[in-house]
């Protein structure tokens, strides 16, 4: 299926869209470099992941983990509970994002090992993406 892969310095960011009927098991199964989120656009997942990684590099992160920071960025909030409610995994379609040196391989292996059903996804409307990027960047100034 269609993995979106972005090179960012030494890092790769790999994104897939999956369908889950039951989300109860997935949280325990995710490695520290894979996050799941229920949002509209893959672009916002990529942008939030880059911002999260940058914030850890600079020491300006608000969450304890990159995974948590990604959710804060996607939700545009500093409250992790609120972020989980807004953008955490939900039944139905979700994005999986892996980050790190071998993110593409990591994500492919996870998808295969868990026999997850991938669904195709396309780019979002540019105006919508711009709006979502602004929300993700807001966390810097909160």
Short mmCIF file of C-alpha atoms in Angstrom, two decimals:
data_model
loop_
_atom_site.label_atom_id
_atom_site.label_comp_id
_atom_site.label_asym_id
_atom_site.label_seq_id
_atom_site.Cartn_x
_atom_site.Cartn_y
_atom_site.Cartn_z
CA UNK A 1 0.00 0.00 0.00
CA UNK A 2 1.06 3.61 0.00
CA UNK A 3 3.55 4.53 2.67
CA UNK A 4 4.52 8.17 2.64
CA UNK A 5 8.19 8.53 3.56
CA UNK A 6 9.91 11.81 4.31
CA UNK A 7 13.65 12.17 4.81
CA UNK A 8 14.47 14.61 7.59
CA UNK A 9 18.20 14.90 8.24
CA UNK A 10 19.38 11.49 9.49
CA UNK A 11 15.77 10.56 10.19
CA UNK A 12 12.99 9.00 8.20
CA UNK A 13 9.34 9.65 8.89
CA UNK A 14 7.07 6.93 7.51
CA UNK A 15 3.28 7.24 7.51
CA UNK A 16 0.58 4.68 6.76
CA UNK A 17 -3.20 4.76 7.05
CA UNK A 18 -4.86 1.76 8.65
CA UNK A 19 -8.33 0.63 9.66
CA UNK A 20 -8.88 -0.69 13.18
CA UNK A 21 -12.06 -2.29 14.43
CA UNK A 22 -10.66 -2.65 17.94
CA UNK A 23 -8.08 -0.21 19.32
CA UNK A 24 -7.73 -1.74 22.81
CA UNK A 25 -4.62 -3.80 22.01
CA UNK A 26 -2.58 -1.41 19.88
CA UNK A 27 -1.17 0.93 22.54
CA UNK A 28 0.79 -1.85 24.28
CA UNK A 29 2.15 -3.01 20.93
CA UNK A 30 3.55 0.31 19.67
CA UNK A 31 7.31 0.79 19.93
CA UNK A 32 8.63 4.08 21.32
CA UNK A 33 9.20 5.28 17.76
CA UNK A 34 5.70 4.55 16.40
CA UNK A 35 2.61 6.63 17.15
CA UNK A 36 -1.02 6.20 16.12
CA UNK A 37 -3.38 9.10 15.62
CA UNK A 38 -6.80 9.86 14.24
CA UNK A 39 -6.57 13.05 12.17
CA UNK A 40 -7.60 14.21 8.71
CA UNK A 41 -4.36 14.60 6.77
CA UNK A 42 -1.08 12.76 6.50
CA UNK A 43 0.63 16.11 5.97
CA UNK A 44 -0.30 17.26 9.48
CA UNK A 45 1.10 14.02 10.91
CA UNK A 46 4.40 14.60 9.08
CA UNK A 47 4.59 18.25 10.18
CA UNK A 48 3.71 17.48 13.82
CA UNK A 49 6.34 14.71 13.87
CA UNK A 50 9.04 17.06 12.52
CA UNK A 51 8.07 19.72 15.09
CA UNK A 52 8.13 17.12 17.87
CA UNK A 53 11.58 15.84 16.86
CA UNK A 54 12.88 19.42 16.57
CA UNK A 55 11.53 20.31 20.01
CA UNK A 56 13.43 17.39 21.56
CA UNK A 57 16.62 18.44 19.74
CA UNK A 58 16.26 21.98 21.11
CA UNK A 59 15.00 20.96 24.54
CA UNK A 60 11.73 22.88 24.07
CA UNK A 61 9.49 19.81 24.22
CA UNK A 62 6.37 19.99 26.40
CA UNK A 63 5.76 16.22 26.59
CA UNK A 64 8.04 13.56 28.09
CA UNK A 65 8.20 11.52 24.86
CA UNK A 66 8.28 12.24 21.14
CA UNK A 67 5.08 10.22 20.83
CA UNK A 68 3.36 12.48 23.36
CA UNK A 69 4.76 15.58 21.71
CA UNK A 70 3.32 14.49 18.35
CA UNK A 71 -0.16 14.28 19.91
CA UNK A 72 0.20 17.70 21.57
CA UNK A 73 1.21 19.20 18.21
CA UNK A 74 -1.66 17.57 16.35
CA UNK A 75 -4.21 18.71 18.92
CA UNK A 76 -2.72 22.19 19.38
CA UNK A 77 -2.82 21.86 23.17
CA UNK A 78 -0.45 21.38 26.12
CA UNK A 79 -2.76 18.93 27.91
CA UNK A 80 -1.95 15.32 27.01
CA UNK A 81 -5.39 14.11 28.12
CA UNK A 82 -7.07 16.64 25.86
CA UNK A 83 -4.72 15.71 23.00
CA UNK A 84 -5.56 12.01 23.37
CA UNK A 85 -9.29 12.80 23.32
CA UNK A 86 -8.93 14.99 20.22
CA UNK A 87 -6.41 13.10 18.09
CA UNK A 88 -5.79 9.73 19.76
CA UNK A 89 -6.56 6.45 18.03
CA UNK A 90 -10.22 5.76 17.31
CA UNK A 91 -12.14 2.89 15.80
CA UNK A 92 -11.92 3.19 12.02
CA UNK A 93 -9.19 4.95 10.07
CA UNK A 94 -6.01 6.07 11.81
CA UNK A 95 -2.53 7.10 10.75
CA UNK A 96 0.52 5.22 11.99
CA UNK A 97 3.73 7.24 11.99
CA UNK A 98 7.18 5.83 12.57
CA UNK A 99 10.24 8.01 13.03
CA UNK A 100 13.97 7.34 13.26
CA UNK A 101 16.82 6.01 11.14
CA UNK A 102 14.92 3.00 9.74
CA UNK A 103 11.35 4.25 10.11
CA UNK A 104 10.17 2.84 6.78
CA UNK A 105 11.44 -0.67 7.59
CA UNK A 106 10.13 -0.42 11.17
CA UNK A 107 6.65 0.56 10.00
CA UNK A 108 6.49 -2.09 7.26
CA UNK A 109 7.50 -4.81 9.76
CA UNK A 110 4.93 -3.62 12.31
CA UNK A 111 2.14 -3.59 9.70
CA UNK A 112 3.07 -7.09 8.54
CA UNK A 113 3.56 -8.56 12.03
CA UNK A 114 0.19 -7.26 13.22
CA UNK A 115 -1.56 -8.02 9.90
CA UNK A 116 -2.98 -4.49 9.81
CA UNK A 117 -5.28 -3.45 6.98
CA UNK A 118 -3.85 -0.48 5.14
CA UNK A 119 -6.04 1.90 3.19
CA UNK A 120 -4.99 4.31 0.46
CA UNK A 121 -4.80 7.99 1.26
CA UNK A 122 -4.25 11.11 -0.76
CA UNK A 123 -3.05 14.63 -0.17
CA UNK A 124 -5.31 17.07 1.62
CA UNK A 125 -6.54 20.38 0.29
CA UNK A 126 -3.73 22.99 0.54
CA UNK A 127 -5.82 25.52 2.47
CA UNK A 128 -6.85 22.84 4.97
CA UNK A 129 -3.23 21.76 5.42
CA UNK A 130 -2.14 25.36 6.03
CA UNK A 131 -4.77 25.71 8.76
CA UNK A 132 -3.67 22.43 10.38
CA UNK A 133 0.01 23.43 10.24
CA UNK A 134 -0.78 26.67 12.06
CA UNK A 135 -2.50 24.68 14.81
CA UNK A 136 0.54 22.39 15.18
CA UNK A 137 2.92 25.36 15.34
CA UNK A 138 0.81 26.99 18.07
CA UNK A 139 2.25 24.68 20.73
CA UNK A 140 5.58 26.57 20.37
CA UNK A 141 4.02 29.73 21.75
CA UNK A 142 1.63 28.28 24.34
#
